Amino acid sequence: MKDIKVELSKKKADLSPTEINSEIQAEMFEESLKKKAESSGGQFDYVDLRKFPLNSDIFGLMEIEKLKRYQVAPYFRVGRKINLAVIDPYSDETRKIIDEMIEKKFEVVLSITSKDSLDYMLGKIQEYQDDMKVEEQAKVSEEVREVAEELVTISEIAKDIELSSVKEGLQKILVGAVRVGASDIHFQPQEKDALIRFRVDGILQRVSVVTREIYDQISQQIKYDSGMKINVDDIPQDGRYSFMLNDRKIDLRVSVIPSEFGANIVIRILDSGKKFASFSELGFAERHMDILNETTKMKHGMILITGPTGSGKTTTLYSMLTEFNTPDKKIITLEDPIEYHLQRIVQSQIEDEKGYGFDNALESVLRQDPDVVMVGEIRNKEVGKTALQAALTGHVVLTTLHTNSAIEAIPRLQNMEVDNFMIGPALDILVAQRLVRTVCPSCRKEEPVSEKTRAYLEKELAEIKRISGIEKSVPETLPFPIGCAICNHTGYKSRMVIAEVIKVDEDLKTMILDGESIVKLQEEVEKKGYLNLKQDGILKVIDKETTIMEVQRVIN
């Protein structure tokens, strides 16, 4: 242990940190501590923190979580000399906290106190730090409101960050991300600097590069705000915090992992003020809405949405929940995590580490007699079987799977060892979706269609007509992404859905029960006029909402 000005006895004091419940025992324990302090030859004073004047100037020196873990409380300070109260001055935890304070250039003086006395002071420190966080949020809210109206483009955000202090710069990064519609903020340390990027419309876009010194300060601030261990960089950590922006609560989910050059941080932005769009506003075609709008009349059955991470499945689920959310329905969701809070809906957070997984949680939920259940994701056969069984026994179940197409959900469930006699009768609607960027209206420019592009589109439109009967012609011009400050020079702004939506009718149910192959199922889907993802995207190209390049990027 480092050389310190506190001399610790070689003989360990016989002090117990056991909590004392009765007043008589407490008084006896207080007396024993005083005697221990006296018998230490003047090395330790005894202090009753309940009678000691409170000093809020030192309440913010260490996080309350660390003080509770180490069972220590600071109670007096003069310059770089600090008094710490502990129950056991010889414990490993006490030695650690002393080392930490010495590294911070403090001279440490130890005093002995009781468990009740220590808990009293820790409670006061907790209240102080909680109050400070509330005040800090209010202060941030005021500041972000002032800068929010000015930050419209990523280039403006980058310029504003460079002119700010570290704390103000972080606030402006957060506000700017909300303003430009970013879903995530990525902080990536590199050998000599650190890269800051926003994920906007599914694409990472560079915001700024800062020095390692500034990044280290930013990462420390993020960790502190989200309740993480500040000086730990070699293990993954997760946290969360929030701030107010124009009376909207913005929740931030923070993930930190160790990397070659330090803590790599990703902040996910969840806007509680977000309004969920209708199916039409999301980009579903009219032929899709004819099927989706009928779902609210369902009394039982499963609606299954498929697609990779980032394809908008959760947003579509929430839009469906909004449609189902009427006063006469009981709706319960199982989510990991809960991303948005909805009125009148019971939302339950999955916590696997506490033994509350999708499988046993779903069984508990069904005992509460809901009309509609949303299961965030079918991850294994237990969840799949229970969800399908619920769909068969009088519940509407909304859920998701990771598959490339809608019809592939069936073999995916079969691979989970779910029986066909459950899959066929339970499935009612299959949806596969992706998100394509739409052409920026500020820099939009139309150009004549080349012969090569025309030939490609005519071939695709002929196939669309054969399957669905939809007849379209190639226009003379199509939009071309130019790029401007508003879209961060990408040529695209915002996103829309391209989708497959299949109603599982009696013919398809029978084929599933009979164990028909995916090839046969796909042929039946085409016979019924259902278009695939690419074909829906081509129709949106013809309608001048997106581009061929964007559809191909997403599909491929």
XYZ file of C-alpha atoms in Angstrom:
556
model
C 0.000 0.000 0.000
C 1.237 3.516 -0.753
C 2.892 5.620 1.980
C 0.171 7.616 3.728
C -0.021 9.880 6.748
C -2.496 7.591 8.499
C -0.714 4.892 10.503
C -2.737 1.685 10.569
C -2.261 -0.762 13.450
C -0.740 -4.124 12.527
C -3.391 -5.860 14.556
C -6.780 -5.778 12.820
C -9.510 -4.227 14.974
C -12.322 -6.557 15.886
C -15.089 -4.386 14.402
C -18.242 -5.822 12.808
C -20.141 -3.938 10.040
C -23.293 -5.890 10.905
C -26.341 -3.664 10.930
C -27.680 -3.002 14.434
C -31.453 -2.882 14.738
C -32.350 -2.090 18.326
C -31.543 1.178 20.095
C -29.899 -0.599 23.057
C -27.607 -2.607 20.782
C -26.818 0.524 18.799
C -25.807 2.439 21.932
C -23.637 -0.473 23.102
C -22.010 -0.625 19.673
C -21.365 3.152 19.693
C -19.602 2.771 23.045
C -17.508 -0.153 21.771
C -16.410 1.911 18.770
C -15.396 4.786 21.006
C -13.344 2.383 23.121
C -11.736 0.928 19.996
C -10.862 4.435 18.850
C -9.399 5.254 22.263
C -7.470 1.967 22.422
C -5.865 2.665 19.042
C -3.509 5.032 20.756
C -5.060 8.096 19.204
C -4.729 6.786 15.658
C -8.487 7.022 14.977
C -11.149 9.381 16.252
C -14.723 8.240 16.624
C -17.276 10.451 14.845
C -21.071 10.403 14.991
C -22.010 11.703 11.562
C -25.600 12.331 12.668
C -24.316 15.099 14.934
C -21.647 16.427 12.586
C -22.421 19.621 10.583
C -23.229 18.776 6.952
C -20.727 20.065 4.379
C -22.262 19.996 0.894
C -18.987 21.216 -0.646
C -17.582 17.681 -0.403
C -20.763 15.763 -1.262
C -19.901 15.721 -4.953
C -16.317 14.469 -4.651
C -17.183 10.787 -5.198
C -20.182 9.036 -6.754
C -22.673 7.755 -4.185
C -22.521 4.257 -5.726
C -18.800 4.061 -4.967
C -19.248 5.390 -1.412
C -21.895 2.740 -0.719
C -19.758 -0.006 -2.228
C -16.685 0.977 -0.170
C -18.734 1.865 2.965
C -17.031 5.245 3.404
C -18.271 8.827 3.745
C -16.323 12.097 3.392
C -17.390 14.564 6.078
C -14.757 17.298 6.373
C -12.177 18.942 4.134
C -9.571 21.681 4.389
C -7.680 22.255 1.150
C -6.205 18.894 0.041
C -6.727 17.305 3.458
C -9.913 15.208 3.681
C -11.547 13.327 6.551
C -13.190 9.985 5.723
C -15.473 8.045 8.091
C -15.352 4.241 7.864
C -16.659 1.271 9.841
C -13.537 -0.875 9.423
C -10.308 1.069 8.789
C -8.454 -2.160 7.928
C -10.753 -3.559 5.233
C -9.676 -4.025 1.604
C -12.351 -1.525 0.521
C -10.893 1.131 2.845
C -7.401 0.524 1.467
C -8.714 0.933 -2.117
C -10.464 4.229 -1.435
C -7.392 5.617 0.333
C -5.223 4.703 -2.668
C -7.684 6.401 -5.028
C -7.740 9.607 -2.955
C -3.949 9.700 -2.758
C -3.747 9.358 -6.545
C -5.922 12.460 -6.662
C -3.356 14.251 -4.428
C -5.449 14.198 -1.240
C -4.079 13.732 2.282
C -6.403 11.238 4.010
C -7.441 11.217 7.665
C -9.573 8.249 8.820
C -12.219 8.226 11.542
C -14.328 5.345 12.845
C -18.121 5.500 12.741
C -21.084 3.129 13.143
C -23.228 1.548 10.429
C -26.253 3.659 11.378
C -24.161 6.816 11.424
C -22.586 6.007 8.043
C -25.969 5.185 6.454
C -27.304 8.533 7.689
C -24.500 10.466 5.975
C -24.711 8.388 2.791
C -28.428 9.163 2.661
C -27.685 12.900 2.830
C -25.060 12.580 0.082
C -27.540 10.613 -2.055
C -30.141 13.372 -1.658
C -27.580 16.025 -2.584
C -26.330 14.222 -5.696
C -29.914 13.465 -6.838
C -30.841 17.126 -6.415
C -27.756 18.183 -8.345
C -28.713 15.902 -11.243
C -32.211 17.405 -11.326
C -30.745 20.915 -11.309
C -28.245 19.897 -13.979
C -31.055 18.540 -16.186
C -32.998 21.780 -15.764
C -29.885 23.777 -16.632
C -29.189 21.628 -19.663
C -32.806 22.019 -20.745
C -32.482 25.800 -20.682
C -29.221 25.770 -22.616
C -30.331 23.284 -25.226
C -33.484 25.256 -25.886
C -31.330 28.245 -26.784
C -29.080 26.386 -29.200
C -31.748 24.051 -30.597
C -33.220 26.611 -32.984
C -29.805 27.266 -34.538
C -28.614 23.695 -35.104
C -30.249 22.465 -38.307
C -27.492 20.818 -40.315
C -24.572 18.572 -39.397
C -22.081 21.130 -40.672
C -23.541 23.769 -38.329
C -23.337 21.321 -35.427
C -19.677 20.564 -36.166
C -18.802 24.262 -36.301
C -20.655 24.982 -33.055
C -18.909 22.120 -31.230
C -15.489 23.553 -32.075
C -16.411 26.869 -30.440
C -17.706 25.315 -27.209
C -16.330 23.980 -23.956
C -16.358 20.202 -23.500
C -19.587 20.157 -21.507
C -21.380 22.589 -23.813
C -20.021 20.709 -26.821
C -21.512 17.432 -25.581
C -24.867 19.115 -24.980
C -24.834 20.499 -28.504
C -23.917 17.102 -29.937
C -26.960 15.606 -28.197
C -29.299 18.413 -29.243
C -27.920 18.454 -32.766
C -28.451 14.715 -33.108
C -32.107 15.120 -32.155
C -32.506 18.081 -34.509
C -31.182 16.219 -37.583
C -33.123 13.049 -36.762
C -30.166 10.844 -35.817
C -30.959 7.461 -34.271
C -27.481 6.959 -32.772
C -24.342 8.898 -31.891
C -21.034 7.060 -32.334
C -17.860 8.152 -30.492
C -14.866 6.226 -31.837
C -11.381 6.791 -30.355
C -8.495 6.482 -32.791
C -4.736 6.516 -32.303
C -4.327 10.301 -32.242
C -7.898 11.649 -32.172
C -11.532 10.567 -31.927
C -14.271 10.445 -34.559
C -17.845 11.578 -33.831
C -20.576 10.365 -36.199
C -24.378 10.395 -36.355
C -26.442 7.598 -37.852
C -29.003 9.469 -39.933
C -31.489 7.564 -42.116
C -29.539 4.385 -41.408
C -26.206 5.769 -42.681
C -23.280 6.913 -40.512
C -22.321 10.514 -41.247
C -19.191 12.267 -39.995
C -19.812 15.155 -37.602
C -16.424 16.059 -36.175
C -12.963 14.893 -35.162
C -11.708 15.928 -31.704
C -8.400 15.534 -29.920
C -7.875 12.576 -27.584
C -7.692 14.985 -24.636
C -11.146 16.403 -25.410
C -12.537 12.930 -26.135
C -11.336 11.614 -22.775
C -13.227 14.456 -21.080
C -16.344 13.793 -23.186
C -16.276 10.055 -22.379
C -15.868 10.786 -18.658
C -18.880 13.117 -18.762
C -21.009 10.569 -20.631
C -20.095 7.821 -18.154
C -20.886 10.035 -15.184
C -24.242 11.152 -16.580
C -25.271 7.580 -17.413
C -24.298 6.113 -14.029
C -21.235 4.136 -15.147
C -17.863 3.554 -13.499
C -15.829 6.510 -14.691
C -12.303 5.117 -14.406
C -13.054 1.730 -15.952
C -12.237 1.223 -19.636
C -11.454 -2.496 -19.864
C -14.971 -3.961 -19.530
C -18.282 -3.309 -21.355
C -20.737 -1.015 -19.553
C -24.337 -0.001 -20.195
C -26.188 3.003 -18.826
C -28.889 5.522 -19.526
C -29.925 9.082 -18.794
C -32.199 11.738 -20.228
C -32.625 15.452 -20.858
C -35.503 17.729 -21.733
C -35.751 19.471 -25.096
C -38.687 21.818 -25.686
C -40.788 19.961 -23.093
C -39.931 16.605 -24.684
C -38.050 13.992 -22.706
C -35.153 12.554 -24.695
C -33.962 9.190 -23.348
C -30.407 8.107 -24.077
C -29.236 4.480 -23.963
C -25.452 4.357 -23.633
C -23.194 1.425 -24.519
C -19.448 1.417 -23.860
C -17.021 -1.296 -24.960
C -13.220 -1.399 -24.669
C -11.272 -0.915 -27.894
C -7.632 -0.681 -28.941
C -7.536 3.067 -28.323
C -9.960 3.457 -25.429
C -13.675 3.461 -24.671
C -15.839 3.157 -27.795
C -19.224 4.751 -27.032
C -22.575 4.527 -28.799
C -25.592 6.529 -27.619
C -29.029 5.449 -28.845
C -31.577 8.285 -28.935
C -35.163 7.558 -27.904
C -37.515 10.516 -28.288
C -40.509 10.114 -25.957
C -42.270 12.882 -27.871
C -42.162 10.887 -31.097
C -45.511 10.484 -32.799
C -46.022 7.170 -34.533
C -46.970 7.546 -38.146
C -49.835 5.833 -39.922
C -49.125 2.939 -42.266
C -49.428 5.332 -45.205
C -46.952 7.808 -43.682
C -44.482 4.979 -43.069
C -44.549 4.224 -46.786
C -46.788 1.154 -47.038
C -48.541 0.984 -50.407
C -52.326 1.072 -50.707
C -52.482 -2.664 -51.439
C -50.597 -3.250 -48.161
C -52.876 -0.962 -46.170
C -55.944 -2.871 -47.341
C -54.531 -5.841 -45.405
C -52.981 -3.970 -42.457
C -56.070 -1.877 -41.704
C -58.057 -5.082 -41.284
C -55.771 -6.249 -38.489
C -57.526 -4.120 -35.870
C -60.624 -6.286 -36.359
C -58.723 -9.458 -35.479
C -59.827 -11.359 -32.354
C -56.903 -13.787 -32.367
C -53.927 -14.741 -34.521
C -50.326 -13.696 -35.093
C -48.910 -10.752 -37.035
C -45.237 -11.459 -37.730
C -42.856 -8.740 -38.953
C -39.502 -9.801 -40.378
C -36.323 -8.041 -41.397
C -32.757 -7.386 -40.191
C -31.773 -5.017 -37.394
C -32.481 -1.416 -38.418
C -35.263 -2.258 -40.868
C -37.957 -0.400 -38.899
C -39.716 -3.439 -37.409
C -40.177 -1.802 -33.990
C -41.611 1.381 -35.498
C -44.147 -0.650 -37.472
C -45.063 -2.616 -34.334
C -45.669 0.593 -32.402
C -47.799 1.961 -35.221
C -49.867 -1.239 -35.078
C -50.188 -0.923 -31.306
C -51.459 2.633 -31.790
C -54.177 1.279 -34.072
C -55.124 -1.436 -31.564
C -54.998 0.943 -28.580
C -58.665 1.591 -27.826
C -60.305 1.845 -24.357
C -61.937 -1.588 -24.677
C -58.660 -3.496 -25.212
C -56.077 -4.697 -22.699
C -52.623 -4.531 -24.322
C -49.378 -5.823 -22.774
C -45.934 -5.639 -24.346
C -42.719 -7.537 -23.596
C -39.745 -5.477 -24.722
C -35.953 -5.486 -24.488
C -35.575 -2.595 -24.061
C -38.736 -0.469 -23.755
C -38.044 2.174 -26.379
C -41.143 4.380 -26.269
C -43.834 4.750 -23.638
C -47.454 4.426 -24.757
C -50.538 5.476 -22.818
C -53.044 2.811 -21.707
C -50.565 0.045 -22.584
C -48.808 -2.138 -20.001
C -45.137 -2.314 -21.024
C -42.890 -4.888 -19.351
C -39.077 -4.788 -19.488
C -37.306 -8.098 -20.147
C -34.378 -8.679 -17.768
C -32.639 -11.957 -18.560
C -30.050 -11.501 -15.827
C -32.870 -11.556 -13.262
C -34.503 -14.638 -14.792
C -37.259 -12.648 -16.502
C -36.849 -13.735 -20.123
C -39.278 -13.672 -23.030
C -40.342 -17.288 -22.406
C -41.393 -17.142 -18.734
C -42.500 -13.507 -19.029
C -44.918 -14.415 -21.828
C -46.432 -17.198 -19.728
C -47.001 -14.716 -16.882
C -48.494 -12.122 -19.226
C -51.039 -14.561 -20.626
C -52.370 -15.148 -17.108
C -53.366 -11.458 -17.055
C -55.911 -12.028 -19.853
C -54.725 -9.453 -22.434
C -56.499 -8.915 -25.758
C -53.265 -7.963 -27.553
C -49.711 -9.042 -26.703
C -46.558 -7.657 -28.298
C -43.457 -9.840 -27.971
C -40.362 -7.918 -29.006
C -38.736 -10.886 -30.737
C -39.093 -14.657 -31.071
C -35.623 -15.813 -30.062
C -36.064 -19.529 -29.414
C -38.537 -22.395 -29.690
C -39.945 -21.828 -26.180
C -40.966 -18.270 -27.018
C -42.154 -19.331 -30.478
C -44.376 -22.124 -29.160
C -45.851 -20.005 -26.372
C -46.523 -17.061 -28.722
C -48.185 -19.277 -31.337
C -50.221 -21.038 -28.655
C -51.411 -17.630 -27.417
C -52.449 -16.719 -30.972
C -54.508 -19.904 -31.110
C -56.276 -19.324 -27.802
C -57.951 -15.973 -28.182
C -55.081 -13.458 -28.230
C -53.718 -11.189 -30.965
C -49.924 -11.545 -30.922
C -47.578 -9.032 -32.573
C -43.943 -10.072 -32.851
C -40.788 -10.086 -34.996
C -38.253 -12.483 -36.527
C -34.929 -11.952 -38.296
C -35.466 -13.327 -41.820
C -34.814 -11.992 -45.323
C -38.345 -12.359 -46.698
C -41.839 -12.744 -45.299
C -42.356 -16.360 -46.359
C -38.972 -17.368 -44.877
C -40.521 -16.867 -41.433
C -42.177 -20.288 -41.841
C -39.002 -22.406 -42.271
C -37.360 -20.252 -39.576
C -40.058 -21.299 -37.099
C -39.770 -24.900 -38.300
C -36.014 -24.788 -37.656
C -36.854 -23.779 -34.088
C -38.700 -27.108 -33.835
C -42.126 -25.470 -33.737
C -44.735 -27.877 -35.152
C -46.570 -27.130 -38.408
C -49.920 -27.785 -36.713
C -49.212 -24.674 -34.599
C -47.621 -22.478 -37.296
C -50.312 -22.856 -39.968
C -53.433 -22.084 -37.916
C -51.788 -19.324 -35.847
C -50.200 -17.157 -38.562
C -52.451 -14.495 -40.075
C -50.244 -11.709 -41.466
C -46.606 -11.896 -42.609
C -44.673 -8.680 -43.211
C -41.110 -8.232 -44.461
C -39.688 -4.724 -44.664
C -36.651 -2.547 -45.255
C -36.105 1.203 -45.062
C -34.978 3.141 -48.140
C -33.918 6.770 -48.115
C -36.060 9.268 -50.006
C -34.642 11.930 -52.281
C -33.896 15.229 -50.518
C -36.542 17.807 -51.535
C -34.086 20.719 -51.075
C -31.573 19.630 -53.728
C -33.742 17.292 -55.779
C -33.016 17.323 -59.517
C -34.567 15.191 -62.241
C -32.543 13.828 -65.133
C -33.519 11.955 -68.343
C -33.660 8.183 -67.980
C -30.777 6.415 -69.791
C -31.437 3.559 -72.203
C -29.800 1.065 -69.853
C -31.936 2.196 -66.899
C -35.074 2.185 -69.035
C -34.447 -1.390 -70.188
C -33.903 -2.538 -66.594
C -37.060 -0.836 -65.309
C -39.210 -2.106 -68.193
C -38.112 -5.673 -67.451
C -38.977 -5.265 -63.751
C -42.339 -3.628 -64.516
C -43.261 -6.478 -66.869
C -42.704 -8.972 -64.048
C -44.717 -6.794 -61.635
C -47.600 -6.705 -64.112
C -47.454 -10.506 -64.570
C -47.669 -11.159 -60.816
C -49.984 -8.416 -59.574
C -51.669 -6.881 -62.612
C -50.267 -3.462 -61.672
C -49.415 -1.612 -64.876
C -46.850 1.205 -64.828
C -44.649 2.844 -67.452
C -41.145 4.284 -67.135
C -41.232 8.107 -66.868
C -39.055 10.311 -69.033
C -37.105 11.653 -66.050
C -36.234 10.361 -62.581
C -34.846 12.181 -59.518
C -31.093 12.202 -58.973
C -29.478 12.757 -55.527
C -27.370 15.918 -55.731
C -26.550 16.796 -52.118
C -26.748 19.959 -50.026
C -26.149 21.160 -46.446
C -29.669 20.120 -45.405
C -29.033 16.446 -46.270
C -25.309 16.613 -45.330
C -24.482 16.309 -49.038
C -25.938 12.808 -49.347
C -28.841 13.692 -51.653
C -31.284 11.865 -49.380
C -33.479 13.023 -46.507
C -35.745 10.796 -44.380
C -36.769 7.192 -45.076
C -39.762 5.127 -46.083
C -40.753 1.466 -45.972
C -40.536 -0.984 -48.845
C -42.391 -4.134 -47.902
C -43.966 -7.507 -48.581
C -47.320 -7.972 -46.861
C -48.944 -11.420 -47.093
C -52.283 -12.512 -45.709
C -51.997 -16.156 -44.725
C -55.272 -17.507 -46.118
C -56.692 -21.039 -45.920
C -54.698 -22.229 -48.947
C -51.381 -21.172 -47.387
C -52.392 -22.548 -43.972
C -53.113 -25.930 -45.551
C -49.763 -25.924 -47.372
C -47.955 -25.152 -44.117
C -49.799 -27.988 -42.337
C -48.831 -30.327 -45.188
C -45.163 -29.343 -44.830
C -44.780 -27.891 -48.346
C -41.332 -26.528 -49.242
C -40.510 -22.813 -49.235
C -40.288 -22.950 -53.051
C -43.904 -24.150 -53.275
C -45.003 -21.580 -50.701
C -43.285 -18.785 -52.658
C -44.956 -19.908 -55.882
C -48.355 -19.785 -54.142
C -47.606 -16.297 -52.827
C -46.830 -15.076 -56.366
C -50.007 -16.701 -57.707
C -51.955 -14.621 -55.217
C -50.355 -11.422 -56.562
C -48.021 -10.531 -53.706
C -44.958 -8.535 -54.741
C -41.538 -8.935 -53.111
C -39.374 -6.220 -51.503
C -37.478 -5.313 -54.661
C -40.648 -5.012 -56.714
C -42.242 -2.728 -54.126
C -39.058 -0.650 -54.235
C -39.176 -0.432 -58.045
C -42.712 0.956 -57.861
C -41.462 3.644 -55.459
C -38.674 4.473 -57.945
C -41.278 4.870 -60.688
C -43.257 7.147 -58.333
C -40.066 9.260 -57.952
C -39.789 8.773 -54.190
C -36.395 7.045 -54.136
C -33.729 5.818 -56.558
C -32.679 2.506 -58.111
C -29.293 2.812 -56.383
C -30.978 3.102 -52.987
C -33.307 0.135 -53.553
C -30.413 -2.021 -54.736
C -28.292 -0.952 -51.757
C -30.969 -2.017 -49.289
C -32.033 -5.230 -51.051
C -28.495 -6.460 -51.709
